XYZ file of C-alpha atoms in Angstrom:
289
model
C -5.988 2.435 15.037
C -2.589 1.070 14.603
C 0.411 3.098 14.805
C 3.467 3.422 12.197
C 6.101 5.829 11.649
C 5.887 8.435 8.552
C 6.802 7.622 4.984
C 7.385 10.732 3.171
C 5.572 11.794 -0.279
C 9.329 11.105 -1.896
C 9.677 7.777 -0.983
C 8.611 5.151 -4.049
C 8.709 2.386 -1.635
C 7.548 2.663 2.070
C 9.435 0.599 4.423
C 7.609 -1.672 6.531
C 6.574 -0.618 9.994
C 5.869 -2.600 13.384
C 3.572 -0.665 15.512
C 5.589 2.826 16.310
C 3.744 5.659 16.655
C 2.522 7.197 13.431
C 4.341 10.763 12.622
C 1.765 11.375 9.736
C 2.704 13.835 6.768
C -0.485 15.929 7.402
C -1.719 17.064 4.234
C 1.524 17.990 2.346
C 1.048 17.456 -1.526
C -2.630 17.676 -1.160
C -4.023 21.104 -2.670
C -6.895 22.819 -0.043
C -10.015 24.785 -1.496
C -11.402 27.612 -0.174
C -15.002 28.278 -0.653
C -17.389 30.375 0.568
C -20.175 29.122 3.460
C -23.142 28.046 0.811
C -20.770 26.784 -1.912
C -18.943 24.707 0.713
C -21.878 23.206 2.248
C -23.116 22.235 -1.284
C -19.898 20.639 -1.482
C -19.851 18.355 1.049
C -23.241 17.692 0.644
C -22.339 16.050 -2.567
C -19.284 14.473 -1.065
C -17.023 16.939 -3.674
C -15.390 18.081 -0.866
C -14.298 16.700 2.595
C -12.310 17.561 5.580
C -8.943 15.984 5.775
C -6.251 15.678 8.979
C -3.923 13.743 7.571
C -2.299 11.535 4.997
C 0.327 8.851 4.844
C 1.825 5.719 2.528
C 2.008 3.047 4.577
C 2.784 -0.870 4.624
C 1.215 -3.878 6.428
C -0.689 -1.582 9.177
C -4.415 -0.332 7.702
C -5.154 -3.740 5.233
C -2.917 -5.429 2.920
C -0.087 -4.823 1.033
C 1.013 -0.973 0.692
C -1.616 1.721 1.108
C -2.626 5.367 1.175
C -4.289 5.952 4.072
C -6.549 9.190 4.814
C -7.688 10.144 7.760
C -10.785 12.029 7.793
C -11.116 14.818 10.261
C -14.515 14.624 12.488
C -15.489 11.500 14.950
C -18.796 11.170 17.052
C -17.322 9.242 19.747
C -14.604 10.518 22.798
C -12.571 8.030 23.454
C -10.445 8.704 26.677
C -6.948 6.716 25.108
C -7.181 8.621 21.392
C -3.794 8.926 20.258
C -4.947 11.317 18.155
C -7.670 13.814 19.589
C -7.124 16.419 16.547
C -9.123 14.461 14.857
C -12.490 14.669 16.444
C -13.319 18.077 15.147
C -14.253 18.301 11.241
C -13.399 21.730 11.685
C -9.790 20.647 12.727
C -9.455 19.309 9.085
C -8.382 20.939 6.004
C -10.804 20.812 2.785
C -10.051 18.810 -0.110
C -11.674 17.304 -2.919
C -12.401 14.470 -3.631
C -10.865 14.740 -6.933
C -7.359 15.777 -5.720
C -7.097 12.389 -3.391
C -8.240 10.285 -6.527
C -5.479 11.840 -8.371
C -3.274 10.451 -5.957
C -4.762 7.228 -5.776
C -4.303 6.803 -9.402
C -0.676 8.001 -8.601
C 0.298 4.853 -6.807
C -1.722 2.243 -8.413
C 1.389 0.555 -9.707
C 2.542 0.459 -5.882
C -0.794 -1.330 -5.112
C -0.771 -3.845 -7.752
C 2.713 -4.974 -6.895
C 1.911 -5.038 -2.893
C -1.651 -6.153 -3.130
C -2.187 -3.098 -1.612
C -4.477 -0.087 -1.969
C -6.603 2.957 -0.617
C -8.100 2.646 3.133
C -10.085 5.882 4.495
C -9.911 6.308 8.391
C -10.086 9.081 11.073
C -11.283 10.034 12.770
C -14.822 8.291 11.520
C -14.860 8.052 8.332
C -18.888 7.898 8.391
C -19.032 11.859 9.566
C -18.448 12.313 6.055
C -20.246 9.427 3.746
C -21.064 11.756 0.919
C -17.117 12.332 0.841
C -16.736 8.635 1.907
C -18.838 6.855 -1.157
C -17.221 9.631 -3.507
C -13.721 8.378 -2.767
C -14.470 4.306 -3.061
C -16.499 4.772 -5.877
C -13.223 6.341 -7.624
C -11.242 3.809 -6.447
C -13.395 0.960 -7.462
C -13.885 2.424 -10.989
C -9.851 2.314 -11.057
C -9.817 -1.631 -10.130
C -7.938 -0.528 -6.082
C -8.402 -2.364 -3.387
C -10.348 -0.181 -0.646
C -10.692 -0.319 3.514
C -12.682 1.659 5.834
C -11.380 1.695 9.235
C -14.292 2.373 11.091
C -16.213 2.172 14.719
C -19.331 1.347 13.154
C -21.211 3.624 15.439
C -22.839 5.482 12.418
C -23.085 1.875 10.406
C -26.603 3.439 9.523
C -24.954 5.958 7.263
C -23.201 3.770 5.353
C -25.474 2.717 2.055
C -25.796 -0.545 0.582
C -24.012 0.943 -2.213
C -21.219 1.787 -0.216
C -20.845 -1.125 1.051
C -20.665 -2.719 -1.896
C -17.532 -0.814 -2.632
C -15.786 -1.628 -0.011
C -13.511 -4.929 -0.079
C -12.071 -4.767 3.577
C -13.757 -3.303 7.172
C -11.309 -2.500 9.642
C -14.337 -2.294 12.800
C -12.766 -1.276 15.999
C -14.876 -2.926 18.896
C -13.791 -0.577 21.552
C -15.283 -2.685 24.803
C -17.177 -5.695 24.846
C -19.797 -4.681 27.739
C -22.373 -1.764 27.328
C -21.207 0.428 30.420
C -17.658 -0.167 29.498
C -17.916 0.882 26.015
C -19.777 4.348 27.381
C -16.908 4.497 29.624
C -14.456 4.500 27.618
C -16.099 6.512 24.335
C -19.146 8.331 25.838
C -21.654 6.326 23.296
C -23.572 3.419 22.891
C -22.281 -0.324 21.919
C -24.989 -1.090 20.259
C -25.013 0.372 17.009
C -21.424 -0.968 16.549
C -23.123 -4.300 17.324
C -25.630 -3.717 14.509
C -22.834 -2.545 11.945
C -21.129 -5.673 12.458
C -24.247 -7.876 11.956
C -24.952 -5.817 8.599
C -20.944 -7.071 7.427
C -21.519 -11.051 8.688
C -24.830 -10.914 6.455
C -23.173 -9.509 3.614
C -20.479 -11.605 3.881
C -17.759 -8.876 3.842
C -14.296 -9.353 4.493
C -13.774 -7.777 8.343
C -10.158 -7.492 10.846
C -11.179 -6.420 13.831
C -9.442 -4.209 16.541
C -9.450 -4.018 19.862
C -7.538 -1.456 22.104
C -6.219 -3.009 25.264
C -6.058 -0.574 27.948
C -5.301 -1.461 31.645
C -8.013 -0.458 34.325
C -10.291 0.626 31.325
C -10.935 -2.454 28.718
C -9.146 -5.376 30.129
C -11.222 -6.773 32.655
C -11.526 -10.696 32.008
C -15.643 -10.286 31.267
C -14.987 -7.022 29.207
C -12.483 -9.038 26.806
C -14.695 -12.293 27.091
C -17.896 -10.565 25.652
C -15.812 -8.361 22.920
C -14.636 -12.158 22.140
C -17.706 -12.988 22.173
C -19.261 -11.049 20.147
C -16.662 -11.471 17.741
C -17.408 -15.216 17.161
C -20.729 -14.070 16.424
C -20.059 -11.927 13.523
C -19.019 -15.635 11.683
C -16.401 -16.432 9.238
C -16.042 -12.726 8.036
C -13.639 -12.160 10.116
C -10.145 -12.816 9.089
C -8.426 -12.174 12.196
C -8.284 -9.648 15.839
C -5.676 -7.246 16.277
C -4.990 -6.638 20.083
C -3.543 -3.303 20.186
C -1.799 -2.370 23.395
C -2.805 0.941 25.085
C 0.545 3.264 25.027
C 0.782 7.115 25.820
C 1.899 8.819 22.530
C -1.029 10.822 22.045
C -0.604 12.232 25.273
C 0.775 15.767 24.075
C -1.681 16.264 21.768
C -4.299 16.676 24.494
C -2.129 19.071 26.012
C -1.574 20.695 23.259
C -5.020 21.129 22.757
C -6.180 22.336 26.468
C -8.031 18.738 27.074
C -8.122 17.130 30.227
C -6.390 13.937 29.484
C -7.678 11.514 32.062
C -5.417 8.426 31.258
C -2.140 10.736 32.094
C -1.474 7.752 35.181
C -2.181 4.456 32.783
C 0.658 2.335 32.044
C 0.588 0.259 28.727
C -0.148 -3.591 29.483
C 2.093 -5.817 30.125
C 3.307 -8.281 27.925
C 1.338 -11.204 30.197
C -1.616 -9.491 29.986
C -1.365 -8.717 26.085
C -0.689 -12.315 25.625
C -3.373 -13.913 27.710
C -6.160 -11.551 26.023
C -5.079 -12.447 22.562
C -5.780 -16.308 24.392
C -9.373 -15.414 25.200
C -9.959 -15.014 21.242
C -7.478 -17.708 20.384
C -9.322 -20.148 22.579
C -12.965 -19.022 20.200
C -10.919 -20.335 17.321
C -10.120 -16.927 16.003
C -6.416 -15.893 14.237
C -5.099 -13.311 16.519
C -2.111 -10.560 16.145
């Protein structure tokens, strides 16, 4: 997921931000609820209640125009370059409801109408939560704001036709292009973010997709080729491919957290190399950043 520096709760009008490493507000402003066990777990079932890492108001980074972005706590996959491991644990999260983030969206819904902006839910993934997920678009269609999921699509099958329906933007990260790769790199399966994206080209919904460029890992010129490639096959829902160079800002946080970091020795790309993937999807006819 792209990067940005914070913009604090105070702000009325985030700056705009070009790809530094996020320094996210957490969940200031955001009231937690404490419940016991069986009233929790009735909770979430319903999607009342979720687990949340982190918030942040943000400009031209997760969809268009300016944008509160939550990040979900909880992800099934392990990817080795996560610049933000905290996130894989649900328990890592704090709880919220669903009411007290559609408070805020209804907060800054001048700020999206005069950006073209709106809400965008990401992780984490936000599909370890979909009860909590459809809860939170359904709010924000019924106010008339503009949502995004930034997702993996590796639990695609938990996301409802409903859901989908109230979504106006995908953000799908295509981690690898080639089955062994992608294992590599996230300890799961391609396929099912394969699937996912076949589900958005035959609905027709508006996808960016994301790839993470990281030397000796992803950037092997038949890893890149079939990502591209399987790109071009998702059609004309896709509005554009964001090559996102590997850095190391996340590093700490696996220390921090007692994991073996095993990227400690991997340099970002160099600019060459950036530029002559972004020509692999440029060549397929697709609009690249």
């Amino acid at each position: 997921m792209a990067q940005t520096t914070q913009v604090h709760e105070a702000a009325p009008w985030p700056a705009v931000h070009l790809g530094l490493p996020r320094a996210r507000s957490g969940t200031a402003g955001l009231s937690s609820i404490e419940l016991d066990h069986a009233a929790k777990m009735a909770a979430v079932r319903s999607g009342s209640v979720g687990s949340v890492h982190s918030w942040e108001l943000v400009t031209a980074v997760d969809g268009p125009g300016t944008r509160l972005t939550v990040f979900l706590a909880g992800c099934p996959l392990q990817c080795l370059y996560c610049h933000n491991p905290d996130t894989m644990q649900m328990r890592r999260g704090t709880d919220v409801t669903a009411d007290e983030i559609l408070a805020r969206v209804a907060r800054y819904r001048p700020v999206f109408k005069a950006t073209g902006g709106g809400l965008t839910i990401s992780g984490g993934e936000p599909l370890m939560q979909p009860a909590f997920l459809a809860r939170l678009l359904r709010g924000a269609k019924a106010m008339d704001v503009h949502t995004t999921v930034d997702t993996s699509g590796f639990l695609g099958s938990q996301c409802t036709d409903a859901m989908l329906e109230d979504i106006d933007l995908v953000l799908l990260d295509i981690k690898s292009g080639l089955p062994d790769t992608y294992r590599k790199a996230t300890g799961r399966a391609l396929q099912p973010t394969l699937d996912f994206g076949a589900r958005l080209r035959d609905a027709g919904k508006r996808t960016w997709v994301r790839f993470v460029l990281v030397p000796g890992l992803t950037d092997a010129p038949e890893n890149v080729e079939a990502v591209a490639d399987h790109v071009v096959k998702l059609g004309p829902v896709v509005e554009r491919v964001e090559v996102l160079p590997f850095h190391q800002m996340g590093r700490d946080k696996w220390d921090e957290l007692g994991m073996r970091y095993e990227l400690a020795e991997t340099q970002p790309p160099a600019p060459e190399l950036v530029e002559r993937v972004r020509a692999t999807f440029r060549d397929r006819g697709l609009s690249v950043y």
